[in-house]
Coordinates of C-alpha atoms and ligand atoms in Angstrom, one line a residue:
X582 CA -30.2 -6.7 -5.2
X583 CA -31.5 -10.0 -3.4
X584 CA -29.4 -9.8 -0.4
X585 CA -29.3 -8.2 3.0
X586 CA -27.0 -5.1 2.6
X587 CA -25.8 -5.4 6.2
X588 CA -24.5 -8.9 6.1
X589 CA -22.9 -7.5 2.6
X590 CA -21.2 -4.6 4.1
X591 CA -19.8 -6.6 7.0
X592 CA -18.7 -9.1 4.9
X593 CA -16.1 -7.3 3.4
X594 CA -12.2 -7.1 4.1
X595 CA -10.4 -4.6 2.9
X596 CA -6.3 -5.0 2.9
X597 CA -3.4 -3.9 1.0
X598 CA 0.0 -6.1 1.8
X599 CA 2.7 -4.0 2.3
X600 CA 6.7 -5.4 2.5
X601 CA 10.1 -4.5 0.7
X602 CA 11.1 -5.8 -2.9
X603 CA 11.1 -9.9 -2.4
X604 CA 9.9 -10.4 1.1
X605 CA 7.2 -12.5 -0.8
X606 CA 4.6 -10.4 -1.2
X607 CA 3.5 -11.8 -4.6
X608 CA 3.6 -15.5 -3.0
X609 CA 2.0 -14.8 -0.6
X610 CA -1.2 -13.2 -2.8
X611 CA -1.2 -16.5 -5.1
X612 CA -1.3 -18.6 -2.4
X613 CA -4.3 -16.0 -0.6
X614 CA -6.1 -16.4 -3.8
X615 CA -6.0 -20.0 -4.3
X616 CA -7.4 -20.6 -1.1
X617 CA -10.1 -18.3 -2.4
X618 CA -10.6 -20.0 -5.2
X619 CA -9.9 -17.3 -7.6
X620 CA -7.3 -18.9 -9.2
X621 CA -6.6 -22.8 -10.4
X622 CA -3.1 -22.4 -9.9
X623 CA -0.9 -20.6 -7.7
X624 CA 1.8 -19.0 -9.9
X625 CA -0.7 -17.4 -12.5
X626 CA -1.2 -14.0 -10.7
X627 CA 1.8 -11.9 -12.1
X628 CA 5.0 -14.1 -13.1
X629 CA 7.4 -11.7 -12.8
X630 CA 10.0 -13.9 -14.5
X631 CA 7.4 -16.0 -16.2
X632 CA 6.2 -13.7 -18.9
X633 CA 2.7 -13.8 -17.9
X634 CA 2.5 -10.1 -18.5
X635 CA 3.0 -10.5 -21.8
X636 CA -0.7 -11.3 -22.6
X637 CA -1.2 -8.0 -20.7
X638 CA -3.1 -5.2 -22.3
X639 CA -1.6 -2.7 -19.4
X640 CA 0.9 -0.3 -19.8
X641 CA 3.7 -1.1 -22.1
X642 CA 6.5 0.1 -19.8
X643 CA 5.0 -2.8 -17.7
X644 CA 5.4 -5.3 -20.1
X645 CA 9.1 -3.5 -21.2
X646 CA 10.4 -3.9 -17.5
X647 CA 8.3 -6.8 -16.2
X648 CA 7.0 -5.5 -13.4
X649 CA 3.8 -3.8 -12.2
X650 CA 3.6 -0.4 -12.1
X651 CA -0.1 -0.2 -11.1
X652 CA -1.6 -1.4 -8.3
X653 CA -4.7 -3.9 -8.9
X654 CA -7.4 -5.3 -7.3
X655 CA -8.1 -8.6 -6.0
X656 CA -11.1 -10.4 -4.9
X657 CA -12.2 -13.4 -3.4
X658 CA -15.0 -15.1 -1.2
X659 CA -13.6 -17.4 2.2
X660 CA -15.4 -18.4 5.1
X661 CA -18.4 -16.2 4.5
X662 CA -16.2 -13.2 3.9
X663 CA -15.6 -11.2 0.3
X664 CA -11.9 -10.2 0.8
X665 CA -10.4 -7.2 -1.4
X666 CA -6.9 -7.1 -1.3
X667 CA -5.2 -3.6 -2.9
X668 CA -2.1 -4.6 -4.3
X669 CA 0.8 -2.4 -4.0
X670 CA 3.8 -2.5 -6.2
X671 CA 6.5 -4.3 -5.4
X672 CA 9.2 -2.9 -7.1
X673 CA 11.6 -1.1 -5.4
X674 CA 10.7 1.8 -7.7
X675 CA 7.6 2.0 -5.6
X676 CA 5.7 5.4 -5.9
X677 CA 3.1 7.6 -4.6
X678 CA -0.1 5.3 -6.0
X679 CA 1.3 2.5 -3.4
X680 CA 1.5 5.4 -0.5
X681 CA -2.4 6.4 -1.5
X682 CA -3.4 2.9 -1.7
X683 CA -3.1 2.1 1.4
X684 CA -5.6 5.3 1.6
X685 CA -8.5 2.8 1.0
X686 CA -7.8 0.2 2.9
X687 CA -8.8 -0.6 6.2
X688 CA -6.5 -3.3 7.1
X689 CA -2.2 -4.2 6.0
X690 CA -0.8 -6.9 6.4
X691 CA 3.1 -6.5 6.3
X692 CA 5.5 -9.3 5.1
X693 CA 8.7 -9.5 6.4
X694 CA 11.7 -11.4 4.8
X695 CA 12.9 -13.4 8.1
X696 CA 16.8 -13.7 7.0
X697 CA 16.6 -9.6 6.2
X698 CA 14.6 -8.2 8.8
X699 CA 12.7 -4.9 8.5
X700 CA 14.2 -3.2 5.2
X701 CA 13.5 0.5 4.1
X702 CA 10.9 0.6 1.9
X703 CA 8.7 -1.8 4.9
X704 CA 9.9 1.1 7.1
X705 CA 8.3 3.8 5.0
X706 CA 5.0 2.1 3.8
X707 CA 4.0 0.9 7.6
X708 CA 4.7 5.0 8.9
X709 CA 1.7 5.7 6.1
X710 CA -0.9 2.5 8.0
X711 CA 0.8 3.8 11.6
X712 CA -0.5 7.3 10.6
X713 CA -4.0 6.1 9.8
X714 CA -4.1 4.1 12.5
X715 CA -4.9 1.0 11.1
X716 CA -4.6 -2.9 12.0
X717 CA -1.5 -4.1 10.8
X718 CA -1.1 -7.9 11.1
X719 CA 2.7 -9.4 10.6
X720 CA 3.9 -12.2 8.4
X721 CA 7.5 -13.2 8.9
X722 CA 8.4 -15.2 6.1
X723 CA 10.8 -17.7 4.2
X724 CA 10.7 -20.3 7.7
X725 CA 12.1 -23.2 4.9
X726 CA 15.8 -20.9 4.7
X727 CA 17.8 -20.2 7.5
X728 CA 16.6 -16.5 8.8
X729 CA 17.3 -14.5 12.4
X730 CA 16.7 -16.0 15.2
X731 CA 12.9 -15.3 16.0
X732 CA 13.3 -13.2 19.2
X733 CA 15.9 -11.1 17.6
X734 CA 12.8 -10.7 14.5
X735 CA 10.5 -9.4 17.3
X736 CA 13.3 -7.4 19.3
X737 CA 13.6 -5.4 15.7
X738 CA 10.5 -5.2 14.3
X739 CA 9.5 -3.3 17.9
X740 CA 12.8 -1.8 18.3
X741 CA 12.6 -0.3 14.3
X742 CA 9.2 0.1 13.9
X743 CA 8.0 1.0 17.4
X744 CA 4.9 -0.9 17.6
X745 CA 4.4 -3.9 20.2
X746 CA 3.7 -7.1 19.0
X747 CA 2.0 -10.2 19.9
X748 CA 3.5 -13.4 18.5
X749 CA 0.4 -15.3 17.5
X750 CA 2.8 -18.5 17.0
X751 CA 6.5 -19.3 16.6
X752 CA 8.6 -21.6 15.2
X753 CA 10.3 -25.1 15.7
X754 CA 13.3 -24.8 14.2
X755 CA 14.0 -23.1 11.2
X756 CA 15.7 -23.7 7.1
X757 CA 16.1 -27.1 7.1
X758 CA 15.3 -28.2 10.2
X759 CA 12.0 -26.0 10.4
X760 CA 9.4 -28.8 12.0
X761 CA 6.5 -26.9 12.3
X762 CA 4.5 -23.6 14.1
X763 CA 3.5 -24.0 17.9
X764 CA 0.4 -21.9 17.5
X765 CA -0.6 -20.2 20.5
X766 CA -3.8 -18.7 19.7
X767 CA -5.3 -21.9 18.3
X768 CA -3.5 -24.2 21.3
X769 CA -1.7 -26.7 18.2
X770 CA 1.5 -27.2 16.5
X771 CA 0.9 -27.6 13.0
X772 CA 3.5 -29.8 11.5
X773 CA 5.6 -28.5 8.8
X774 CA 6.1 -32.1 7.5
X775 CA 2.7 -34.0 8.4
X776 CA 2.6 -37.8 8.5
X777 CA -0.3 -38.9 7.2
X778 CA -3.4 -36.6 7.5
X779 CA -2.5 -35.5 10.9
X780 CA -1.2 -32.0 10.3
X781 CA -2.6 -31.0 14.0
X782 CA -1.1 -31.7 16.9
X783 CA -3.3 -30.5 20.4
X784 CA -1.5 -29.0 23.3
X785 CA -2.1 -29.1 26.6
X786 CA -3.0 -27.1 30.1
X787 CA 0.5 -27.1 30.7
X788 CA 1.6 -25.7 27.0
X789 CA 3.1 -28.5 26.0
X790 CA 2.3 -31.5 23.1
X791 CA -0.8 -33.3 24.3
X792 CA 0.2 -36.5 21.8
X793 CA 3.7 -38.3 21.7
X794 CA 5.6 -37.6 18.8
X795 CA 9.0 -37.5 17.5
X796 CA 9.5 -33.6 17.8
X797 CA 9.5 -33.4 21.7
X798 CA 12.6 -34.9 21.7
X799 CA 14.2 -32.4 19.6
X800 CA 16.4 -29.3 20.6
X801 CA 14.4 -26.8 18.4
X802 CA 11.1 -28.4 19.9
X803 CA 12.6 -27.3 23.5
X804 CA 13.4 -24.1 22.1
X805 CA 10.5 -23.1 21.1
X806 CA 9.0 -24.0 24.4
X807 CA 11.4 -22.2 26.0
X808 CA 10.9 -19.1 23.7
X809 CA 7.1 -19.2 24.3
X810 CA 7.5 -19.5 28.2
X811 CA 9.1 -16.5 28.1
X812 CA 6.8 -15.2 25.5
X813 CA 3.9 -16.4 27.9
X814 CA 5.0 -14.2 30.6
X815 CA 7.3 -11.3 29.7
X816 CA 5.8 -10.5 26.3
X817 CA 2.7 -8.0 25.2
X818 CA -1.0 -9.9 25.9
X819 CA -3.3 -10.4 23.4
X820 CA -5.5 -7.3 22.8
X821 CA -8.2 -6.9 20.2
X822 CA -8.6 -3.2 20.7
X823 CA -5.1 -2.4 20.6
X824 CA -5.1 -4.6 17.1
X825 CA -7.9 -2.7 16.0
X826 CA -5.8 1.0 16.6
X827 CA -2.8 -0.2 14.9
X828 CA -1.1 -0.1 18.6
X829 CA 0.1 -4.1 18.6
X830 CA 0.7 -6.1 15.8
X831 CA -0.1 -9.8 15.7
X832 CA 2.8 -11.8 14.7
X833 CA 2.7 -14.8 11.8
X834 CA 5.9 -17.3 10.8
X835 CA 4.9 -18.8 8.0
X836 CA 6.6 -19.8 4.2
X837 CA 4.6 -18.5 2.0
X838 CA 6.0 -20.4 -0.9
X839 CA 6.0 -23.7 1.0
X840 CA 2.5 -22.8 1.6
X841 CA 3.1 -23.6 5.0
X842 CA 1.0 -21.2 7.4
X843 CA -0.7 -19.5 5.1
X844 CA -4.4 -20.8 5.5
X845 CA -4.2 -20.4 9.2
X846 CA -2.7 -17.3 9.0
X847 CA -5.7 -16.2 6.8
X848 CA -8.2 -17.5 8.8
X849 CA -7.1 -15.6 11.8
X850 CA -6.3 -12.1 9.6
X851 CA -10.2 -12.6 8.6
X852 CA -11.4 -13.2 12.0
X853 CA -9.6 -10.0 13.3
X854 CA -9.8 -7.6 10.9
X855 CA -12.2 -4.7 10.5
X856 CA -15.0 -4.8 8.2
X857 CA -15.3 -1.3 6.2
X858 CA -15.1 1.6 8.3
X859 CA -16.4 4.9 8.6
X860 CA -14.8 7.6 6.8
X861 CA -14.6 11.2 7.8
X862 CA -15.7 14.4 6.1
X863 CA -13.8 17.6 5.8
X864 CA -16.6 19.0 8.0
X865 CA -15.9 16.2 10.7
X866 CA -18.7 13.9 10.2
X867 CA -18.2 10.4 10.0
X868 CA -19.9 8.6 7.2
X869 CA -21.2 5.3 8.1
X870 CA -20.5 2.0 5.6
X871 CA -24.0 1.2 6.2
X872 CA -25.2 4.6 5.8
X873 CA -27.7 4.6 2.7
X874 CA -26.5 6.8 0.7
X875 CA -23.6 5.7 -2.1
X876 CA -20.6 7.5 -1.1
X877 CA -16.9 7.1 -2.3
X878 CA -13.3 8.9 -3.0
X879 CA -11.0 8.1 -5.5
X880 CA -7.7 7.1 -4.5
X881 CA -6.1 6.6 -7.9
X882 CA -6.4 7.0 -11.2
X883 CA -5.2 5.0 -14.0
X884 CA -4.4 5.7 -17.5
X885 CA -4.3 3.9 -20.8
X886 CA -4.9 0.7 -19.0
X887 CA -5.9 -0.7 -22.8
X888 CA -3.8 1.7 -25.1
X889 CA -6.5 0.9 -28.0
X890 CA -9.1 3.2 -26.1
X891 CA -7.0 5.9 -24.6
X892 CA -9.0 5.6 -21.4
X893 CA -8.6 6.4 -17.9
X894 CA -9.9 4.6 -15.0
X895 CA -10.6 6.1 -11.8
X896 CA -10.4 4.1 -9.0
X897 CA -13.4 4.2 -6.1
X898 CA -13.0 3.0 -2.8
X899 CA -16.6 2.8 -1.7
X900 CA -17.3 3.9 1.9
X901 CA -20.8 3.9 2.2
X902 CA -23.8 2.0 0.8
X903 CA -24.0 0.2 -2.4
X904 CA -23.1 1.2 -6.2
X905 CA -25.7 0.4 -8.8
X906 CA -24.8 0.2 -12.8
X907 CA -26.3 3.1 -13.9
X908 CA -26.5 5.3 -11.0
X909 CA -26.2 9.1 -10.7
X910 CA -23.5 10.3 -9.0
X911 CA -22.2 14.0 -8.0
X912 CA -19.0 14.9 -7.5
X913 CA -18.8 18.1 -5.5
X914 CA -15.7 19.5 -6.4
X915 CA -17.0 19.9 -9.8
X916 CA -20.9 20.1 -8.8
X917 CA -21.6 18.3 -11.2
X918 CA -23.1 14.5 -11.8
X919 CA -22.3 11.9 -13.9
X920 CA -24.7 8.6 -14.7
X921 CA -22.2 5.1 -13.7
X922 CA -22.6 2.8 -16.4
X923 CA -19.3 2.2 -17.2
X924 CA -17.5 0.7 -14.4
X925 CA -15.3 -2.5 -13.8
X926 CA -13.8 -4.6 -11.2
X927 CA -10.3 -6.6 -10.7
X928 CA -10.0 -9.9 -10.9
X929 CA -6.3 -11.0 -11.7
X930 CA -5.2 -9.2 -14.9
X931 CA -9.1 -9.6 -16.2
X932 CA -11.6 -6.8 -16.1
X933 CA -14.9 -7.3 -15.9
X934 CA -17.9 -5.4 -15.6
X935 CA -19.4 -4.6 -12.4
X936 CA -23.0 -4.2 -12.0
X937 CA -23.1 -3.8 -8.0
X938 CA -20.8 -3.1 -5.3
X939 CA -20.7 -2.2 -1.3
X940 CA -18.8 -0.3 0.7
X941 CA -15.4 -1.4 1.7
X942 CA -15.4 -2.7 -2.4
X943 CA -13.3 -0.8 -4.6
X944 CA -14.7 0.1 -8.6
X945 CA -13.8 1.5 -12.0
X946 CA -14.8 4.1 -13.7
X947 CA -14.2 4.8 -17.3
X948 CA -13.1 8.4 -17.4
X949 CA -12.6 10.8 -19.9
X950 CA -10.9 13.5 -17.9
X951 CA -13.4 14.8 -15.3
X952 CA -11.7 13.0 -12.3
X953 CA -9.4 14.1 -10.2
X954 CA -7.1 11.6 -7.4
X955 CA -9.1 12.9 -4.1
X956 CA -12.6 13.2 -5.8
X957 CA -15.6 12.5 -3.8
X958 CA -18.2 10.7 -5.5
X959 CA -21.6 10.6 -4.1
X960 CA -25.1 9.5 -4.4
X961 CA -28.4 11.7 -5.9
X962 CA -27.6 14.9 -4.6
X963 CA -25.2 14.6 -1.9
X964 CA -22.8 17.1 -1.4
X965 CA -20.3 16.5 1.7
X966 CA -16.6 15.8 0.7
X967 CA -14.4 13.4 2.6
X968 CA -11.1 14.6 3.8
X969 CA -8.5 15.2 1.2
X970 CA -5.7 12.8 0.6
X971 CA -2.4 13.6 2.1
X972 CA 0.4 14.9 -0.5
X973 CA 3.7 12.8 0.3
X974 CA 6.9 14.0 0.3
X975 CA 8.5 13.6 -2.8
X976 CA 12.4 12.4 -2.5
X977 CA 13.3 12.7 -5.8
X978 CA 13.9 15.7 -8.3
X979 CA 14.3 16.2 -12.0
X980 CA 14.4 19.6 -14.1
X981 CA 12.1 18.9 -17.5
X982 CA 11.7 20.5 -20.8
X983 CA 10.1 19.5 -24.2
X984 CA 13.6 18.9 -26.3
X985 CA 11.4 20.9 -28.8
X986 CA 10.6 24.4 -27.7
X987 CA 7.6 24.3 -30.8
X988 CA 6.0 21.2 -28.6
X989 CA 5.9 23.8 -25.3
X990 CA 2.1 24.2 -25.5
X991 CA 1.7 20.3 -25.2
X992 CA 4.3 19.4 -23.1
X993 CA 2.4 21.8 -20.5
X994 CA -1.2 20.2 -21.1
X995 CA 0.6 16.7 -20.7
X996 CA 2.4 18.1 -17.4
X997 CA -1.2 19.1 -16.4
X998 CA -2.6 16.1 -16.4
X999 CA -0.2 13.7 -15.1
X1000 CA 0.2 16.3 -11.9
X1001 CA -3.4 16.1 -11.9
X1002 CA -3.6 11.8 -11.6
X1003 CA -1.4 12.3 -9.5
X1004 CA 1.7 10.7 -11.4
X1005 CA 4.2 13.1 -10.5
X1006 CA 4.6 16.6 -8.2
X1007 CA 5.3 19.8 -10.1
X1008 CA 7.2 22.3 -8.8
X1009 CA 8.9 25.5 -10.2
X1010 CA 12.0 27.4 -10.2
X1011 CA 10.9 30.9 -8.6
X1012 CA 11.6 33.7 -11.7
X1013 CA 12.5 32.0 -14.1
X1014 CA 9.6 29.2 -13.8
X1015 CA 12.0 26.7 -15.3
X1016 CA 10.1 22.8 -14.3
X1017 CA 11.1 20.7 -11.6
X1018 CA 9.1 17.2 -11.2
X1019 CA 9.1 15.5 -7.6
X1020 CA 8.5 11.6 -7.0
X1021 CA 8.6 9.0 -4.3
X1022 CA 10.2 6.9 -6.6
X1023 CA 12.8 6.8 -9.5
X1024 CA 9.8 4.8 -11.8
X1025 CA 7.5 7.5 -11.7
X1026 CA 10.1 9.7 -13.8
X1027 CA 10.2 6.9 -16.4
X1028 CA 6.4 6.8 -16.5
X1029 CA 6.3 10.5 -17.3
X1030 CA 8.8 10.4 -19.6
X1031 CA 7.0 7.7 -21.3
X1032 CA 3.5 9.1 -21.3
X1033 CA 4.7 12.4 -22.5
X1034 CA 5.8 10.7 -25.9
X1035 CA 2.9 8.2 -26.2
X1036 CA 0.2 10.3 -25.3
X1037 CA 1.2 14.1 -25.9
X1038 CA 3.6 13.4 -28.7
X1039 CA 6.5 15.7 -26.6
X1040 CA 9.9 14.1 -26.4
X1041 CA 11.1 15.5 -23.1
X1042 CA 14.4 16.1 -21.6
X1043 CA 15.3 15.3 -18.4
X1044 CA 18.2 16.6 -16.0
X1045 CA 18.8 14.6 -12.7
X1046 CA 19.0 16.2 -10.0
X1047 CA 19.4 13.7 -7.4
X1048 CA 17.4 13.0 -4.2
X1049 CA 16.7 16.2 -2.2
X1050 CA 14.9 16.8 1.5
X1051 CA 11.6 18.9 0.5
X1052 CA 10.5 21.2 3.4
X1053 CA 7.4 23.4 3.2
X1054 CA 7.7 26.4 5.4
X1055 CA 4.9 27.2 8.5
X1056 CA 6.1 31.4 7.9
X1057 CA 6.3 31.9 4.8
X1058 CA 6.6 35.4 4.4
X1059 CA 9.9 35.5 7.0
X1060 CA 11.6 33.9 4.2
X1061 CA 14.1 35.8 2.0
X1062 CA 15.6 34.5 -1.2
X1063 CA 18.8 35.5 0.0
X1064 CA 18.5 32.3 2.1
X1065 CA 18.9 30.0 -0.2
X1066 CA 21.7 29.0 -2.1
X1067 CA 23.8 26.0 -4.1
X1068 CA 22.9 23.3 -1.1
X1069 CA 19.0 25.0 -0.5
X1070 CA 16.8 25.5 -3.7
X1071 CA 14.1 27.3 -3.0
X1072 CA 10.9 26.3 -5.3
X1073 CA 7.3 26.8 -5.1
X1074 CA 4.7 23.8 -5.3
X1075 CA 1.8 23.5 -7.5
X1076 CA -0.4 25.4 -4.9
X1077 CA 1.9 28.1 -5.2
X1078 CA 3.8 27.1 -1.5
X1079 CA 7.4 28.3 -1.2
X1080 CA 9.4 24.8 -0.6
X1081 CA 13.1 24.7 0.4
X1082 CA 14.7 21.7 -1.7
X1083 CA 17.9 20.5 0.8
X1084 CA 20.9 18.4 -0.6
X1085 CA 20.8 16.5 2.0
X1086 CA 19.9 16.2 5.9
X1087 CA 23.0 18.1 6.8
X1088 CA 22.2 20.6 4.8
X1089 CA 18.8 20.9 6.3
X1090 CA 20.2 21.2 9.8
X1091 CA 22.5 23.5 8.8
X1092 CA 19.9 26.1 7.3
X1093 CA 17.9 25.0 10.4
X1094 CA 20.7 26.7 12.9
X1095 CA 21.8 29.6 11.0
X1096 CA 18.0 30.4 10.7
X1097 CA 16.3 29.1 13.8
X1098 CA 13.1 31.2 12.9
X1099 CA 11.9 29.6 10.1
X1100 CA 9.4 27.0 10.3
X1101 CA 10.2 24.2 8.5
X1102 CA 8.2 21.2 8.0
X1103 CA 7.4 18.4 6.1
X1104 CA 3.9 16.8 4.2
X1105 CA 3.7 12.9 4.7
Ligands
G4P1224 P1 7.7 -9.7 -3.8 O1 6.4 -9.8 -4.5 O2 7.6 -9.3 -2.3 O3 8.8 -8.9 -4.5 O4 8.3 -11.2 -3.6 P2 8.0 -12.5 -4.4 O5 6.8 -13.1 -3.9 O6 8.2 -12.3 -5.9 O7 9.2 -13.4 -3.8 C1 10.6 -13.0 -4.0 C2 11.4 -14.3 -4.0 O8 11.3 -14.9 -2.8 C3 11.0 -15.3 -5.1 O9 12.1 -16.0 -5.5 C4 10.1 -16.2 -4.3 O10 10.0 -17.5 -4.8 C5 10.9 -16.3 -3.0 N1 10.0 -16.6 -1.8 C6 8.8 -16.1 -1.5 N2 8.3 -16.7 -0.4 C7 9.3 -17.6 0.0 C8 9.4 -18.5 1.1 O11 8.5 -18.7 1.9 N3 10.5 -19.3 1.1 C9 11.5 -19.1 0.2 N4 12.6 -19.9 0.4 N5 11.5 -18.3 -0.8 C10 10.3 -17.5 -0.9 P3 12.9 -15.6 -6.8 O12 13.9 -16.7 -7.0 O13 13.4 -14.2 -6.8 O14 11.8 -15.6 -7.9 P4 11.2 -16.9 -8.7 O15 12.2 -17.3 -9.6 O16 10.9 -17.9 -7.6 O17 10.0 -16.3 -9.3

């Protein structure tokens, strides 16, 4: 490869954008990458009302509902820097590949609808980057339609989320009468409606418009002065390091469909976040990106993406070194190596082979069943694993069963599989072993439902049974079966852990005070 690896390696940004259904997530990635250059023309990425999908080879329940039920990868070169961004799906069927995305990333950014606030599903994807204690860098969006006042946005998003946050600018005005962003960390006001090439406006010692123009004269001009004063002196400083932990999040108004902020806010996001970083083992080492030898987990894995070929495709995030077409790998859980020659890498909806990759990048690989979500994959001989993926509490429940008993053998293999990828969680009913499947999401069921009959040939039939709170138990054997009851299923997992499945929160607390002694807890 005729390049220096370390300049490769650093080079890379890693991200995933994480908000609720129709903050603007998917604006907000066109616009990204047609700044990158990766596409002519912002509004070819994934039309969810323009069809697009319909030239799709991906899974036909995408095409049925419109939407995407995989998460892909993007890529795209700016200012000396090869940006990966994970996507996450935006439905608000979300599910657990959108939790284990974020996984392999090393930086979120997290969109936030500016008339709605913080909504549910941002709440629950930014606990999973809080956990891993990762950068996460703010966009407040839709500045061209009347949203909350800005202070009250920052009052929440600290208030909700518990994370301080720095507002890197703020806005003049807002809806109609949004004028522009005073931008604090580059010292300008960049003018929503520019006349003429001057889109720049400096600012001065004192914090205020070096130039004359018509805007200083304007209440929501004063405003904004006002609200950065205060800013200025009672609010959070900027701090790199506590960026880098994930402990204060830098702050973005913007419109992304206006494409108004966008390119600055980019340029900033690339300046401060991380390049690839290390990655720890399940014996506590950290493995260095520029370490030399090819290491990498798999975070998803993806079936049927072209239903001609029936095949999978595992997805690697790489955390050390650089990937070669052709390479040996081993994967230690099965101690056993495979040669890489068929891999691939996202661009938009078009796959294309990948000959060589780095870490931070995330790859392909054509699989006929060996993987496993969690894998390690690594280089000639090496053996470490890194730490295992967390399992996330599934919300949902359903009891399944091949509608034909004949089909039982099948229906099992296909259960086996899909719980391996990581589609769904099985569960079972303690005697009489009847199936319960869990999910993050509603979509996941429809997916399994739908794979069942395309792939396995088993019609299956499904019996709601509503959204539960799952609690696995620290003392297991203090439990008795005589605890639970109509409001307090008790289950075991796949790993063969007893798992109390609650109505509701009430019941929960309940069961917690009439049994204080057992330990009750919950995965992520
Ligand atoms: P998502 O991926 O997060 O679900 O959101 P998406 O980008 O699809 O945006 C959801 C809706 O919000 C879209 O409108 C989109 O045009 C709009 N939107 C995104 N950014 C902005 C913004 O900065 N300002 C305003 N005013 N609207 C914005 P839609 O009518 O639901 O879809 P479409 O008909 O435009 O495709």
């Amino acid at each position: 490869m005729q390049k220096n690896i370390h300049d490769e390696i650093t080079s890379r940004r890693t991200f995933a954008i994480i908000s609720h259904p129709d903050a603007g997530k998917t604006t907000i990635t066109e616009k990204l990458l047609y700044f990158g250059g990766a596409i002519r023309d912002a509004g070819t990425v994934k039309g969810k009302k323009s069809g697009k999908f319909a030239t799709s080879d991906w899974m036909e329940i995408e095409k049925q509902r419109g939407i995407s039920v995989t998460s892909s990868v993007l890529q795209f070169d700016y200012d000396g820097k090869r940006v990966n961004i994970l996507d996450t799906p935006g439905h608000e069927d979300f599910s657990e590949d959108t939790y284990r995305t974020l996984m392999a990333v090393d930086a979120a950014v997290m969109m936030v609808d500016s008339a709605k606030g913080i909504e549910p599903q941002t709440i629950k994807l930014f606990k999973v980057c809080k956990m891993r204690g990762i950068p996460i860098f703010t966009f407040i969006n839709k500045m061209d339609r009347q949203g909350k006042e800005p202070l009250e946005l920052m009052e929440e998003l600290e208030e909700v989320l518990e994370i301080q946050s720095y507002a890197m600018n703020w806005p003049i005005g807002m809806g109609k009468e949004f004028l522009g962003i005073y931008d604090r960390f580059n010292k300008r006001v960049e003018l929503a409606r520019p006349e003429g090439n001057e889109r720049f406006l400096p600012i001065d010692g004192e914090g205020e418009l070096a130039v004359e123009h018509s805007m200083t004269e304007t209440s929501y001009y004063k405003q904004a002065l006002e609200d950065v004063m205060l800013l200025n002196e009672a609010g959070n400083d900027f701090d790199e390091e506590r960026i880098a932990h994930g402990e204060l999040t830098p702050v973005f108004f913007g419109s992304a469909l206006t494409n108004f902020g966008v390119q600055t806010f980019l340029e900033t996001f690339l300046q401060f976040a991380p390049p690839p970083q290390p990655r720890k083992t399940r014996d506590g080492e950290d493995i260095d990106p520029e370490s030399e030898l090819f290491s990498g987990f798999i975070f998803k894995i993806q079936a049927n993406m072209n239903p001609a070929h029936r095949d999978r495709i595992a997805f690697v995030r790489i955390v050390s070194g650089e990937f070669e077409r052709g390479m040996s790998v081993n994967v230690p859980r099965l101690s056993k190596t495979f040669k890489l020659t068929q891999t691939t890498q996202f661009l938009a909806d078009d796959r294309e082979t990948v000959d060589e990759a780095v870490a931070g990048d995330i790859i392909g690989l054509y699989d006929t069943g060996n993987y496993q979500i969690g894998d390690t994959v690594v280089g000639g001989k090496g053996s470490f694993e890194f730490d295992a993926l967390p399992q996330f509490t599934p919300e949902l429940f359903v009891r399944v069963a091949a509608k034909n008993v004949m089909k039982s053998k099948q229906f099992h293999k296909g259960i086996l599989q899909l719980v391996q990828e990581g589609a769904i969680q099985y569960y079972k009913t303690l005697h009489t072993e009847e199936v319960i499947l869990g999910a993050v999401g509603q979509l996941q069921f429809e997916v399994f439902e739908h794979r069942m009959k395309a792939e396995y040939h088993v019609d299956v039939q499904m019996e709601i049974m509503g959204s539960k709170v799952a609690r696995w138990i620290e003392n297991e054997e203090d439990v008795k079966e005589s605890m639970a009851g109509q409001r307090a299923l008790l289950v075991k997992d796949r790993h063969d852990r007893k798992v109390f499945l609650f109505e509701n929160e009430f019941a929960m607390r309940w069961f917690h005070d009439k049994f204080p002694d057992i330990r009750l807890y919950n995965l992520l």
